[in-house]
PDB file of C-alpha atoms in Angstrom:
ATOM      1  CA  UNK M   1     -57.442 152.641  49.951  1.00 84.00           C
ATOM      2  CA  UNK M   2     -58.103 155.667  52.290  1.00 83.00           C
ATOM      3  CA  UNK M   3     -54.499 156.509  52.581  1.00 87.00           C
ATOM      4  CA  UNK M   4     -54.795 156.612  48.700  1.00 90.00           C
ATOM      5  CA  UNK M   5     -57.863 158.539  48.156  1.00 89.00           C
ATOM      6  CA  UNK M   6     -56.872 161.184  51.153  1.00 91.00           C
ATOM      7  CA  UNK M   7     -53.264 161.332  49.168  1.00 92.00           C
ATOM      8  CA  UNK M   8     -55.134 162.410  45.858  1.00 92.00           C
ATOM      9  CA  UNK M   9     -57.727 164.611  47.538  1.00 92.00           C
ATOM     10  CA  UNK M  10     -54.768 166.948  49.064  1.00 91.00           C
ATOM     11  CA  UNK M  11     -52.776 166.654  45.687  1.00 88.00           C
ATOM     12  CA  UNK M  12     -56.383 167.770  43.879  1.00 90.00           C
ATOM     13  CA  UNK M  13     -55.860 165.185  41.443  1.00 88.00           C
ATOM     14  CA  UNK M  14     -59.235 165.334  39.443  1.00 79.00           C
ATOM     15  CA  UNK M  15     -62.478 164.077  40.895  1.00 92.00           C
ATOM     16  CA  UNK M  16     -62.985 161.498  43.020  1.00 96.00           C
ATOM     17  CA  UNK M  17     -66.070 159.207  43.371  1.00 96.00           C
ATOM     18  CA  UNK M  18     -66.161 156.177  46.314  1.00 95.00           C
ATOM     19  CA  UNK M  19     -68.052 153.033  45.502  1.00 96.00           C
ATOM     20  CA  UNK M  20     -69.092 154.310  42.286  1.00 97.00           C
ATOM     21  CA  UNK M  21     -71.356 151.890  40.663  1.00 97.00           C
ATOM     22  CA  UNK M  22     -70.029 150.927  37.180  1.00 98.00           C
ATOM     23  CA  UNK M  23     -73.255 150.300  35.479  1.00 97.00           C
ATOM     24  CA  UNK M  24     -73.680 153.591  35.071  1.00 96.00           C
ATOM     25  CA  UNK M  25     -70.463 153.926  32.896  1.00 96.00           C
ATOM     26  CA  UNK M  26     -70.942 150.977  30.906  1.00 96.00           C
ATOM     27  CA  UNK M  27     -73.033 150.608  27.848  1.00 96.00           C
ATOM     28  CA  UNK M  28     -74.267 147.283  28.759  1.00 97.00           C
ATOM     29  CA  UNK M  29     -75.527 148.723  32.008  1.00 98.00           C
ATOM     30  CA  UNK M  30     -73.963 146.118  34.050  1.00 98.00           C
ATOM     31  CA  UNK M  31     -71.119 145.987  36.770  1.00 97.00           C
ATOM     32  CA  UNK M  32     -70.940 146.782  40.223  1.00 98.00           C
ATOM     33  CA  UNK M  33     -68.974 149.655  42.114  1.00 98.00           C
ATOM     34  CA  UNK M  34     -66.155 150.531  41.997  1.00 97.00           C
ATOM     35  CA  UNK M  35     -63.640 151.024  45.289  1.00 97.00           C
ATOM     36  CA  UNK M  36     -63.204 154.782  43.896  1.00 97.00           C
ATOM     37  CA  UNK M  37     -63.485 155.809  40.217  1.00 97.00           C
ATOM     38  CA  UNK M  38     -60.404 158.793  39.422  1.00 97.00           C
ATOM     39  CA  UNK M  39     -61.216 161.014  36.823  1.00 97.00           C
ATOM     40  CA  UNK M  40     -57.986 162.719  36.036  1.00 96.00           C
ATOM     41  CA  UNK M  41     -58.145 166.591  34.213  1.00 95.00           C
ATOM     42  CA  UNK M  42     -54.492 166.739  32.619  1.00 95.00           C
ATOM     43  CA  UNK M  43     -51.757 164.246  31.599  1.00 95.00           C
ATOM     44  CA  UNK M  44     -49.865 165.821  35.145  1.00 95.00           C
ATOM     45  CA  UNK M  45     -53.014 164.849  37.094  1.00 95.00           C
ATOM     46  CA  UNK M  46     -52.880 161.311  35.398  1.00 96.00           C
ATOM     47  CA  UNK M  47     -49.089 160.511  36.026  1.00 96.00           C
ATOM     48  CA  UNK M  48     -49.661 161.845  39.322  1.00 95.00           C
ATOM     49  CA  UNK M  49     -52.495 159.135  40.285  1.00 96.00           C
ATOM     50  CA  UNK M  50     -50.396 156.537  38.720  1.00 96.00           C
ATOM     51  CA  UNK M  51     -47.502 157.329  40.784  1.00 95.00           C
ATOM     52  CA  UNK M  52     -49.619 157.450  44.082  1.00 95.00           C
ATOM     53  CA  UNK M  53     -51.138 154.167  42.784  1.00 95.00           C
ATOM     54  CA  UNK M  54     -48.076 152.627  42.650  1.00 95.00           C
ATOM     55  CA  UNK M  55     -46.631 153.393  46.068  1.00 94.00           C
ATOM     56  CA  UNK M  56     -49.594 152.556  47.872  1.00 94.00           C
ATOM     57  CA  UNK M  57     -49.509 149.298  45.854  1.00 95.00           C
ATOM     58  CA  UNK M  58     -53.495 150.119  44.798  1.00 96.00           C
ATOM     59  CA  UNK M  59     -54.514 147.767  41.560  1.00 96.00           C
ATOM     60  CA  UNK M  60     -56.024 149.836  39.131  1.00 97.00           C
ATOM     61  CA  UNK M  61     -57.741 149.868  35.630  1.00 96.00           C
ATOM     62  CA  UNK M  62     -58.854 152.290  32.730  1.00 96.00           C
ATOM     63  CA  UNK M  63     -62.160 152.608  31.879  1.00 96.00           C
ATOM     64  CA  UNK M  64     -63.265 154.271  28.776  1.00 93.00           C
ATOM     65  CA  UNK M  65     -66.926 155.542  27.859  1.00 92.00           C
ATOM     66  CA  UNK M  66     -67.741 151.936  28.727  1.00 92.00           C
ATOM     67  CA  UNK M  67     -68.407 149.704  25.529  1.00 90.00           C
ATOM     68  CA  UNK M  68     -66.601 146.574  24.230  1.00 91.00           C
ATOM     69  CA  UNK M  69     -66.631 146.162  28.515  1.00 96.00           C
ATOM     70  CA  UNK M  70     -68.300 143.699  30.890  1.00 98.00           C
ATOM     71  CA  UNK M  71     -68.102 144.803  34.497  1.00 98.00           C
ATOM     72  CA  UNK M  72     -68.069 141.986  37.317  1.00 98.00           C
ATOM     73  CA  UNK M  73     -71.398 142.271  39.227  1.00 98.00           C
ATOM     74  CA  UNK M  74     -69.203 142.132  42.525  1.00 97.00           C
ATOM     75  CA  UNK M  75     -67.352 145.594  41.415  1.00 97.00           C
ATOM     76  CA  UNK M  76     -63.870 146.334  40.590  1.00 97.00           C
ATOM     77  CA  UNK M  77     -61.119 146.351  43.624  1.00 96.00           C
ATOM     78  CA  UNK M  78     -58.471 149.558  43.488  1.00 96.00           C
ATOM     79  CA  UNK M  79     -58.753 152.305  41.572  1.00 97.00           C
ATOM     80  CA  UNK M  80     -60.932 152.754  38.247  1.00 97.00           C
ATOM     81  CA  UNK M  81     -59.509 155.312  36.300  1.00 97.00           C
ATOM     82  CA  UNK M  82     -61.735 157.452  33.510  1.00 97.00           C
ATOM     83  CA  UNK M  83     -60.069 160.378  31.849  1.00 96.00           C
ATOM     84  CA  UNK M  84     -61.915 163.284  32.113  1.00 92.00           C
ATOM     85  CA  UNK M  85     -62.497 166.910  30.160  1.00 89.00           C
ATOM     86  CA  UNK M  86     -58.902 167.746  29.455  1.00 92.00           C
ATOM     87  CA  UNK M  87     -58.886 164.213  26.988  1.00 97.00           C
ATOM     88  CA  UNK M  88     -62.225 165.038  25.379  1.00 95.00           C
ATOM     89  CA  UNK M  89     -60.511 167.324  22.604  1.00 96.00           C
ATOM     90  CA  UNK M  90     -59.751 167.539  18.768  1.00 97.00           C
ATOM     91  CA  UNK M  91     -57.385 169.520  16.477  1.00 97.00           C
ATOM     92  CA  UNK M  92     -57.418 169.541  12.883  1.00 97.00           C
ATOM     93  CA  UNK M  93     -53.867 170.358  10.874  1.00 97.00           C
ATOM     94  CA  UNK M  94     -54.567 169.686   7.706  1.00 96.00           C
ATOM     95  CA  UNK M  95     -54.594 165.627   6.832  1.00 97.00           C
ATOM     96  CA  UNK M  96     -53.184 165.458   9.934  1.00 98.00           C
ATOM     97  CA  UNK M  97     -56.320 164.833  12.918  1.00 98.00           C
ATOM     98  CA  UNK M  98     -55.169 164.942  16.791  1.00 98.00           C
ATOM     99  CA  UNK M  99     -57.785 163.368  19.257  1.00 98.00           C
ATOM    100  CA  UNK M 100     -57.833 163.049  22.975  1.00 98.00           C
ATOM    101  CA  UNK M 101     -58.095 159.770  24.442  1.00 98.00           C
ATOM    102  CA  UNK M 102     -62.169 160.165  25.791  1.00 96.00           C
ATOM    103  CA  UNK M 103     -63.176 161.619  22.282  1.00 96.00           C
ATOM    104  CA  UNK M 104     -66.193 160.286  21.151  1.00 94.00           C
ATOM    105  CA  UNK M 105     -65.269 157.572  17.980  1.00 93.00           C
ATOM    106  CA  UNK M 106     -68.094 158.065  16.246  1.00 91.00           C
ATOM    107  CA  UNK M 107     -67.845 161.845  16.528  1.00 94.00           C
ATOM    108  CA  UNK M 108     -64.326 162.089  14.963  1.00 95.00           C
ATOM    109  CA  UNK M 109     -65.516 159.794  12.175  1.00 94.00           C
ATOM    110  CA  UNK M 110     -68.036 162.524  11.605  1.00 93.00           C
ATOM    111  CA  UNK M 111     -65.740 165.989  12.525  1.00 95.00           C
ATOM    112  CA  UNK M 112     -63.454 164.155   9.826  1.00 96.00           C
ATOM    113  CA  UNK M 113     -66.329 164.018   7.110  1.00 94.00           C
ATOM    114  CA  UNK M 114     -66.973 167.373   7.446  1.00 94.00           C
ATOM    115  CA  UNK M 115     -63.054 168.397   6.838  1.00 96.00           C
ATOM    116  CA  UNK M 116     -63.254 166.306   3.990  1.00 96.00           C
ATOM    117  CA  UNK M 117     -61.413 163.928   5.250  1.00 97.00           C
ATOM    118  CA  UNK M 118     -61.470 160.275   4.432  1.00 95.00           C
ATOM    119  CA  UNK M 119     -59.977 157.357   6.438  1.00 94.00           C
ATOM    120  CA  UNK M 120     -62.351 156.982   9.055  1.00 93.00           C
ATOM    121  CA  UNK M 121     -65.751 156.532   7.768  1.00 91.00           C
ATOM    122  CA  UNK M 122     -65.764 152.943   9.015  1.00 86.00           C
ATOM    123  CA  UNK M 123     -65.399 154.295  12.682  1.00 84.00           C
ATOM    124  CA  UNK M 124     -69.487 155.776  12.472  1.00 77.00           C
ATOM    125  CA  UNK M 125     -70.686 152.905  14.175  1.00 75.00           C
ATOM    126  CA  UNK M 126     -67.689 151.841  16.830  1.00 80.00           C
ATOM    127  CA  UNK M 127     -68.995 153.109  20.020  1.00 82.00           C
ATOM    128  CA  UNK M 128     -66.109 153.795  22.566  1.00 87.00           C
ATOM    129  CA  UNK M 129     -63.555 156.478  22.974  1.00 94.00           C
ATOM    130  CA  UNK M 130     -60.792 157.087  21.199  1.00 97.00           C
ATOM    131  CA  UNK M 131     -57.888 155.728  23.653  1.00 96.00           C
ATOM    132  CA  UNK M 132     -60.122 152.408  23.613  1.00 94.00           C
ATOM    133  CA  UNK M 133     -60.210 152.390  19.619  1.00 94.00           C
ATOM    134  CA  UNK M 134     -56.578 152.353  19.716  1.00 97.00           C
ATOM    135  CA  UNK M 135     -55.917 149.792  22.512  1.00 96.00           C
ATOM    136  CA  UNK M 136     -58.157 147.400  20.688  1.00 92.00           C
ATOM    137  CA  UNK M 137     -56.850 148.117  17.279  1.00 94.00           C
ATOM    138  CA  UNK M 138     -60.899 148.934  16.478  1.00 89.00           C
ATOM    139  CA  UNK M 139     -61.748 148.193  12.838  1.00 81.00           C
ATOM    140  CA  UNK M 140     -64.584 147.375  10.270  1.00 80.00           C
ATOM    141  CA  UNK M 141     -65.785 147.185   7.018  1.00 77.00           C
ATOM    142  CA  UNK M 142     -61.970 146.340   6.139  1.00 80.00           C
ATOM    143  CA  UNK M 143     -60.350 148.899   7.573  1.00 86.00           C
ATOM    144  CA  UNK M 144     -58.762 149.737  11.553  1.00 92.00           C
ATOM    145  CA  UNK M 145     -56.783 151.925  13.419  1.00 95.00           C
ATOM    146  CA  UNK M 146     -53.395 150.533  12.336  1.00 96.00           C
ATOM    147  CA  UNK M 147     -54.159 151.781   9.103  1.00 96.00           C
ATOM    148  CA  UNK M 148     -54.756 155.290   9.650  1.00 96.00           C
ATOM    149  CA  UNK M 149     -52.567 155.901  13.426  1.00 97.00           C
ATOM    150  CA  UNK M 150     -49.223 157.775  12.858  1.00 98.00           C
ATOM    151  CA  UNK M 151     -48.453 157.940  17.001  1.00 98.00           C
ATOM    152  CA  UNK M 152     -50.310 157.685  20.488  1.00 98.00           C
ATOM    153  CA  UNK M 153     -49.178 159.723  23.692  1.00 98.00           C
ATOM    154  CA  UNK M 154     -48.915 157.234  26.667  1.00 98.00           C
ATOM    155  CA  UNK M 155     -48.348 157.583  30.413  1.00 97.00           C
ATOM    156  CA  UNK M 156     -47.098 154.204  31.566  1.00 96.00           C
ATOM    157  CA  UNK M 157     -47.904 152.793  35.234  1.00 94.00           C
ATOM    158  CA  UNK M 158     -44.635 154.241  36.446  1.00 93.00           C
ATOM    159  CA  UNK M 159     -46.297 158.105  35.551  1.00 92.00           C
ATOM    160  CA  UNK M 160     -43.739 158.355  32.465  1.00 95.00           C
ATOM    161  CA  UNK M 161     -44.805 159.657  29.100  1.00 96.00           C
ATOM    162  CA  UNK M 162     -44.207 158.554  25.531  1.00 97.00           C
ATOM    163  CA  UNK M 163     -45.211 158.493  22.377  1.00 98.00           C
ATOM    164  CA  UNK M 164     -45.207 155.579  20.248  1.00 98.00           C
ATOM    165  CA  UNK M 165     -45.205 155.412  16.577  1.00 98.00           C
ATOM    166  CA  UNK M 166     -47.367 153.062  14.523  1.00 97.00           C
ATOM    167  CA  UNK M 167     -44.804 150.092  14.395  1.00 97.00           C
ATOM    168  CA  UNK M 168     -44.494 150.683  18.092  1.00 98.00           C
ATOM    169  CA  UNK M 169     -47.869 149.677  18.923  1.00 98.00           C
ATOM    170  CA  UNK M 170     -47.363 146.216  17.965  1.00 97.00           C
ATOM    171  CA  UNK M 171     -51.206 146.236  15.987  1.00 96.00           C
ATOM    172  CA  UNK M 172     -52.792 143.073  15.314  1.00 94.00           C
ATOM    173  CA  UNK M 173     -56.239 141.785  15.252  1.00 88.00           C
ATOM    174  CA  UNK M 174     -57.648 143.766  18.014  1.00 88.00           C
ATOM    175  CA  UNK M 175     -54.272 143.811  19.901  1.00 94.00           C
ATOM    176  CA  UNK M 176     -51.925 146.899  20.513  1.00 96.00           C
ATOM    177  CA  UNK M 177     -49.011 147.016  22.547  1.00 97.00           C
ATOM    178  CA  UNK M 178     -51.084 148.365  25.311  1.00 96.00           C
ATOM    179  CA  UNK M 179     -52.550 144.662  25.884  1.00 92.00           C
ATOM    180  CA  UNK M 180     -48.574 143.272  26.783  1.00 94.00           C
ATOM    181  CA  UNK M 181     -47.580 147.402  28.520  1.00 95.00           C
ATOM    182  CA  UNK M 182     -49.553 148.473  31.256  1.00 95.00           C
ATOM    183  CA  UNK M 183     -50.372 152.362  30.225  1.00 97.00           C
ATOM    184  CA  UNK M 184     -53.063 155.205  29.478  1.00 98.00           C
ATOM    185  CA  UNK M 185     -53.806 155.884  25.868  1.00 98.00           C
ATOM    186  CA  UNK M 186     -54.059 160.255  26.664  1.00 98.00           C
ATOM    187  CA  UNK M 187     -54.317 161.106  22.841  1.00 98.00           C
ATOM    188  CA  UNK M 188     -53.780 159.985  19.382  1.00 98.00           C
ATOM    189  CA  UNK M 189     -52.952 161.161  15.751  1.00 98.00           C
ATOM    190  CA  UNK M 190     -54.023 159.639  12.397  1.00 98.00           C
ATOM    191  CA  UNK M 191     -53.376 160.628   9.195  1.00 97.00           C
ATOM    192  CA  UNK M 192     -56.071 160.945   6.817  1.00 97.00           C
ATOM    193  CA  UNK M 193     -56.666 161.966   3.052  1.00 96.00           C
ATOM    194  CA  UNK M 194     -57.845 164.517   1.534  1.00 96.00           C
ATOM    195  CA  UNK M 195     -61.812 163.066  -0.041  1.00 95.00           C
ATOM    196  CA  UNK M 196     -64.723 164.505  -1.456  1.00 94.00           C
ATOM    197  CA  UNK M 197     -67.275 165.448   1.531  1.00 94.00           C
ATOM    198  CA  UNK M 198     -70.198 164.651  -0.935  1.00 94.00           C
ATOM    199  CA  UNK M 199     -68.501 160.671  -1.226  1.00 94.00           C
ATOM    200  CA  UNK M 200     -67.330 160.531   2.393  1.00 94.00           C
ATOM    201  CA  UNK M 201     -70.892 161.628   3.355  1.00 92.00           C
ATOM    202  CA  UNK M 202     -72.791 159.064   1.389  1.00 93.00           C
ATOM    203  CA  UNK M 203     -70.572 156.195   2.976  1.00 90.00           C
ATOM    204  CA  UNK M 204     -71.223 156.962   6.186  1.00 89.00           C
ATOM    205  CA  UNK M 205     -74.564 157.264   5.216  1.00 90.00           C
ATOM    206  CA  UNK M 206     -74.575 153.602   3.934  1.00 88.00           C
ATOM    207  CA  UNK M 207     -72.560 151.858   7.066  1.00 85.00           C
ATOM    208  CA  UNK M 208     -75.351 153.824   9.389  1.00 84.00           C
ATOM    209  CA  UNK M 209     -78.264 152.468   7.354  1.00 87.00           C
ATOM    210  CA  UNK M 210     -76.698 148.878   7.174  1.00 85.00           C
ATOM    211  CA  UNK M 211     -75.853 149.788  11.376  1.00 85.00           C
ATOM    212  CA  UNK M 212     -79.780 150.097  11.704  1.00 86.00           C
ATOM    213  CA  UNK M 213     -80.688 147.154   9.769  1.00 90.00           C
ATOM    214  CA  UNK M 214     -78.317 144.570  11.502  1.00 89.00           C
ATOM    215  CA  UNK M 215     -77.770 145.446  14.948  1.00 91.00           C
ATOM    216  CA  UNK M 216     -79.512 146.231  18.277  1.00 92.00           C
ATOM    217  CA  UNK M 217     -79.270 149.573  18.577  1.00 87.00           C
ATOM    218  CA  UNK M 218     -82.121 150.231  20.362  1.00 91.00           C
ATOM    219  CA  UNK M 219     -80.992 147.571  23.318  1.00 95.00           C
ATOM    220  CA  UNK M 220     -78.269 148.192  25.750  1.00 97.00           C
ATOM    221  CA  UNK M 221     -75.192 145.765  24.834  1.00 96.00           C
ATOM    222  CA  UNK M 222     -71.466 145.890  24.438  1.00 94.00           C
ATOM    223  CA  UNK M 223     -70.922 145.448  20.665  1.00 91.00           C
ATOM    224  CA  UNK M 224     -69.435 142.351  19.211  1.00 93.00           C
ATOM    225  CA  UNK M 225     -68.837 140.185  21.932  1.00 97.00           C
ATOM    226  CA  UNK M 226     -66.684 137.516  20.070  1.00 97.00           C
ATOM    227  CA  UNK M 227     -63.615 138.204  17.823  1.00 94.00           C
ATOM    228  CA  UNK M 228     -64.664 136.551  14.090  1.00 94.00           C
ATOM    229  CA  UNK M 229     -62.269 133.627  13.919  1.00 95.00           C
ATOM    230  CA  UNK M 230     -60.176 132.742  10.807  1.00 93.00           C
ATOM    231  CA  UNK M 231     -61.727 133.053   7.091  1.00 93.00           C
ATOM    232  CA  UNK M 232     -65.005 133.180   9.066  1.00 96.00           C
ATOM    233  CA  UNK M 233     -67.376 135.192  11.160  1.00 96.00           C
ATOM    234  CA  UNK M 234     -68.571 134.474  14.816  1.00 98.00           C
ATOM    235  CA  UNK M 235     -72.220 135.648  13.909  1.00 97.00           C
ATOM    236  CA  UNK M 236     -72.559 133.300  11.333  1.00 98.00           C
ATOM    237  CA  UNK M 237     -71.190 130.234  13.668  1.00 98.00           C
ATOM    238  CA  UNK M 238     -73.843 131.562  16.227  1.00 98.00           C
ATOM    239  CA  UNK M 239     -77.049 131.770  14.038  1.00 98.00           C
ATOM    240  CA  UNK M 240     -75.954 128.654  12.254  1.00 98.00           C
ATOM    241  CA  UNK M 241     -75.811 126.820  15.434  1.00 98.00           C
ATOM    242  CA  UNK M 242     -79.823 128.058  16.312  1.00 98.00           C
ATOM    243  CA  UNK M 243     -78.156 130.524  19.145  1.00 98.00           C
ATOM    244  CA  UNK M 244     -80.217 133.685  18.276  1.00 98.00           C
ATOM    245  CA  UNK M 245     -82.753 134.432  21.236  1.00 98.00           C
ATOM    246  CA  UNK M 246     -80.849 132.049  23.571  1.00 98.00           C
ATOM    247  CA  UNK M 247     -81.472 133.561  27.054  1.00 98.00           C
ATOM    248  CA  UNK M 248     -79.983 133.710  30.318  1.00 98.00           C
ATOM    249  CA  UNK M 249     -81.900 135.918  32.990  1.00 98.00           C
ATOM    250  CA  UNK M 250     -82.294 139.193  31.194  1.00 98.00           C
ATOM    251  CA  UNK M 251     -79.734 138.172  28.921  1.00 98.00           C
ATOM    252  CA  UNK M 252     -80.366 137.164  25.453  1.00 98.00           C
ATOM    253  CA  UNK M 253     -78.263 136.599  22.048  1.00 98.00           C
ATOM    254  CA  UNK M 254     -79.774 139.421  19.763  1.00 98.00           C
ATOM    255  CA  UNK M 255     -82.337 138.205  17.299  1.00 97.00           C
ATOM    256  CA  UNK M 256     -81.275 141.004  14.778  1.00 96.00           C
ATOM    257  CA  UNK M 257     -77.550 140.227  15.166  1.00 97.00           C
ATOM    258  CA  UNK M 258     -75.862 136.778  16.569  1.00 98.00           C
ATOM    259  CA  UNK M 259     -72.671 138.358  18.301  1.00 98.00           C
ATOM    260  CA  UNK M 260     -74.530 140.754  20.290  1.00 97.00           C
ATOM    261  CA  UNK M 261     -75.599 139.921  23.828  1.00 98.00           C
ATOM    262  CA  UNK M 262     -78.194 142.611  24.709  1.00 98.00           C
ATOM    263  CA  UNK M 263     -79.491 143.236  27.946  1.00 98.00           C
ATOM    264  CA  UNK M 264     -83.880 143.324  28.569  1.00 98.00           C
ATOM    265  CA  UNK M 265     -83.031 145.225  32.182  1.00 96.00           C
ATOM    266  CA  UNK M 266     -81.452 143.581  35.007  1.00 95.00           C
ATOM    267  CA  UNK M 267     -79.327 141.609  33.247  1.00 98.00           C
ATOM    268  CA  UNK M 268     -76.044 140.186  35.626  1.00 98.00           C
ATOM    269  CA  UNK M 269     -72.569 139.781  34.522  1.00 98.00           C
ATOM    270  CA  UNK M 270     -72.943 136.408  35.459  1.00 98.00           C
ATOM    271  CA  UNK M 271     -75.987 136.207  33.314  1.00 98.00           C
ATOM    272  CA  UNK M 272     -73.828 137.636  30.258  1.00 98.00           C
ATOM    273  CA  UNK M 273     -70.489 134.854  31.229  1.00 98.00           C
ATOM    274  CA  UNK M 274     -73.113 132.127  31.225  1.00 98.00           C
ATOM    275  CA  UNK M 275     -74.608 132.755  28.159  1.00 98.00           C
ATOM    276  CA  UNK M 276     -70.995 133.108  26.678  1.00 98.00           C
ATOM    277  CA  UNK M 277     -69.864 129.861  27.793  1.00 98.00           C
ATOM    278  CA  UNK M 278     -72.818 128.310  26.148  1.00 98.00           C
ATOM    279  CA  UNK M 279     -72.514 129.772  23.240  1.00 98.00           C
ATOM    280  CA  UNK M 280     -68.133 128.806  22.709  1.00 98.00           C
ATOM    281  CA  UNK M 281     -69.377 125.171  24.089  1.00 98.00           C
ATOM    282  CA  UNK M 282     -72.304 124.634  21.414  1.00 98.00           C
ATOM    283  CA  UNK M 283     -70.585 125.987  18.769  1.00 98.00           C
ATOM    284  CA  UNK M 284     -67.472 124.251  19.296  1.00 98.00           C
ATOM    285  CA  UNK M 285     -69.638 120.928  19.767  1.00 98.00           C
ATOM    286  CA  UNK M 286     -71.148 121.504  16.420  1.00 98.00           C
ATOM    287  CA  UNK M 287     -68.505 123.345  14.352  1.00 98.00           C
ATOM    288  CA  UNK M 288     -65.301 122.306  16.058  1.00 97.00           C
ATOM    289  CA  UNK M 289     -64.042 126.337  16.220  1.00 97.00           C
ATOM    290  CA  UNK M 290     -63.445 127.422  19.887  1.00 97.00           C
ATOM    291  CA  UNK M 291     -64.624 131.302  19.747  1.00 98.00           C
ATOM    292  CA  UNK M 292     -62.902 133.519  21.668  1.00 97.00           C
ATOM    293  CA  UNK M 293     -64.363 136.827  23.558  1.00 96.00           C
ATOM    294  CA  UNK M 294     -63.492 140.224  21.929  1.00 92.00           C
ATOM    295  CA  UNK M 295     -65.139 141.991  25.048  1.00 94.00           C
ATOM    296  CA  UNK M 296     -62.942 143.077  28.069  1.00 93.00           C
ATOM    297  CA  UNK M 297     -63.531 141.370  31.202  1.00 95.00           C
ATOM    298  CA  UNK M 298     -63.306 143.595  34.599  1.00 96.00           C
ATOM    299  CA  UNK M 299     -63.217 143.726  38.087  1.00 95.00           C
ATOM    300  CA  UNK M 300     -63.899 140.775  40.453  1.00 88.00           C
ATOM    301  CA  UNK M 301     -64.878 137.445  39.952  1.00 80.00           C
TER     302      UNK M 301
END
């Protein structure tokens, strides 16, 4: 690992940041450090960590801006790597809307409003970047990034680039190609319509009010932490079963919304994977339907 990091300090590949603790970079505010944490300014800086990663045989993994993400309390061994200020753009070209892979979701949902553009109102209350909307295939209200994606520009763990078309990333239920390829997500374009700002404005305005109604805003947590199952939704299984307020250390099942673990402070990983285990056993005791986790597991167990 310090062959590695003194490799990328004299190539002045981005910034660099030893036993970086995780919870910091995690909406759930849990996870321990990191062995470094790469933050890479340009696609050349990114294929050249990649490369170095590879030859020095270092394990690595991308972090985003931290939602839909449970870090292991013992930290994450290799490289973390979190795309920094050259991803964190947006062009507009008519219907046509080109994002950097660490742009804020929920601000391109809102950037796109004001253009006039429809297609991603649903995306106002998705936390996340943009390069983890598209690895996850990110949707609601009906609607998800296969939909509206016409191509993403990827730099594969070899340091190659490519850019894959819509077919090409293999969407499914919050699944992309990038779950079966090891890659980074650098940017993405969708094509949108062409709306009324008055009508875009007023859904957005209704998904934000429903947002504040149903879910724990207020509370640190990681989003929906189980994928809805067939014909059905996991929140429903979980309040049906009497799981709402079911604690583990700091660790509770939201009262406002069942498929939200929120964290009181302090809160462990270990805490969260308990209280996940509890809830797939007693609801598959009691409804027969094994749920299965939508958030991403990390680092070291």
């Amino acid at each position: 690992m310090q062959q590695l990091v003194a490799e990328l300090e004299r190539a002045g590949i981005g910034q660099l940041r030893m036993n970086e603790p995780l919870s910091s970079h995690t909406t759930w505010k849990i996870g321990g450090p990191a062995d470094v944490l790469i933050v890479p300014a340009s696609d050349e800086e990114l294929e050249a960590a990649l490369r170095l990663c590879a030859a020095r045989e270092v394990p690595w993994t991308v972090l985003g801006r931290g939602s839909n993400t449970l870090v292991s309390d013992k930290g994450v061994r290799g490289a973390v790597i979190k795309l920094g200020d050259g991803f964190d753009e947006v062009r507009f070209d008519g219907e046509t809307v080109t994002a950097g892979a660490s742009y804020s979701f929920i601000k391109l949902s809102v950037m796109a409003g004001k253009e006039g553009l429809t297609g991603l109102e649903y995306a106002g209350g998705i936390p996340g970047s943009v390069g983890g909307a598209v690895y996850m295939n990110a949707g609601a209200h009906g609607s998800d990034i296969s939909r509206i994606l016409q191509s993403a520009s990827i730099v594969w763990e070899d340091g190659s680039r490519e850019v894959l078309g819509n077919a090409e990333m293999k969407f499914s239920y919050r699944h992309s190609v990038l779950q079966e390829r090891r890659g980074v997500i650098t940017r993405a374009e969708f094509r949108l319509a062409s709306g009324d700002r008055k009508e875009i404005a007023a859904a957005m305005a209704t998904y934000k009010d429903r947002r504040r109604r149903t879910q724990p805003l207020q509370m640190a947590s990681a989003g929906s932490v189980f994928r809805n199952p067939p014909n059905d939704h996991a929140a429903r299984l979980i309040e049906a079963a009497g799981l709402k307020g079911l604690r583990q250390g700091a660790a509770e099942v939201s009262q406002v919304h069942a498929n939200f673990i929120v964290n009181h402070g302090g809160a462990k990983a270990e805490d969260v994977l308990t209280l996940i285990g509890k809830v797939q056993q007693i609801v598959e005791q009691t409804y027969g339907i094994t749920l299965v986790t939508e958030v991403r597991m990390m680092g070291e167990r």
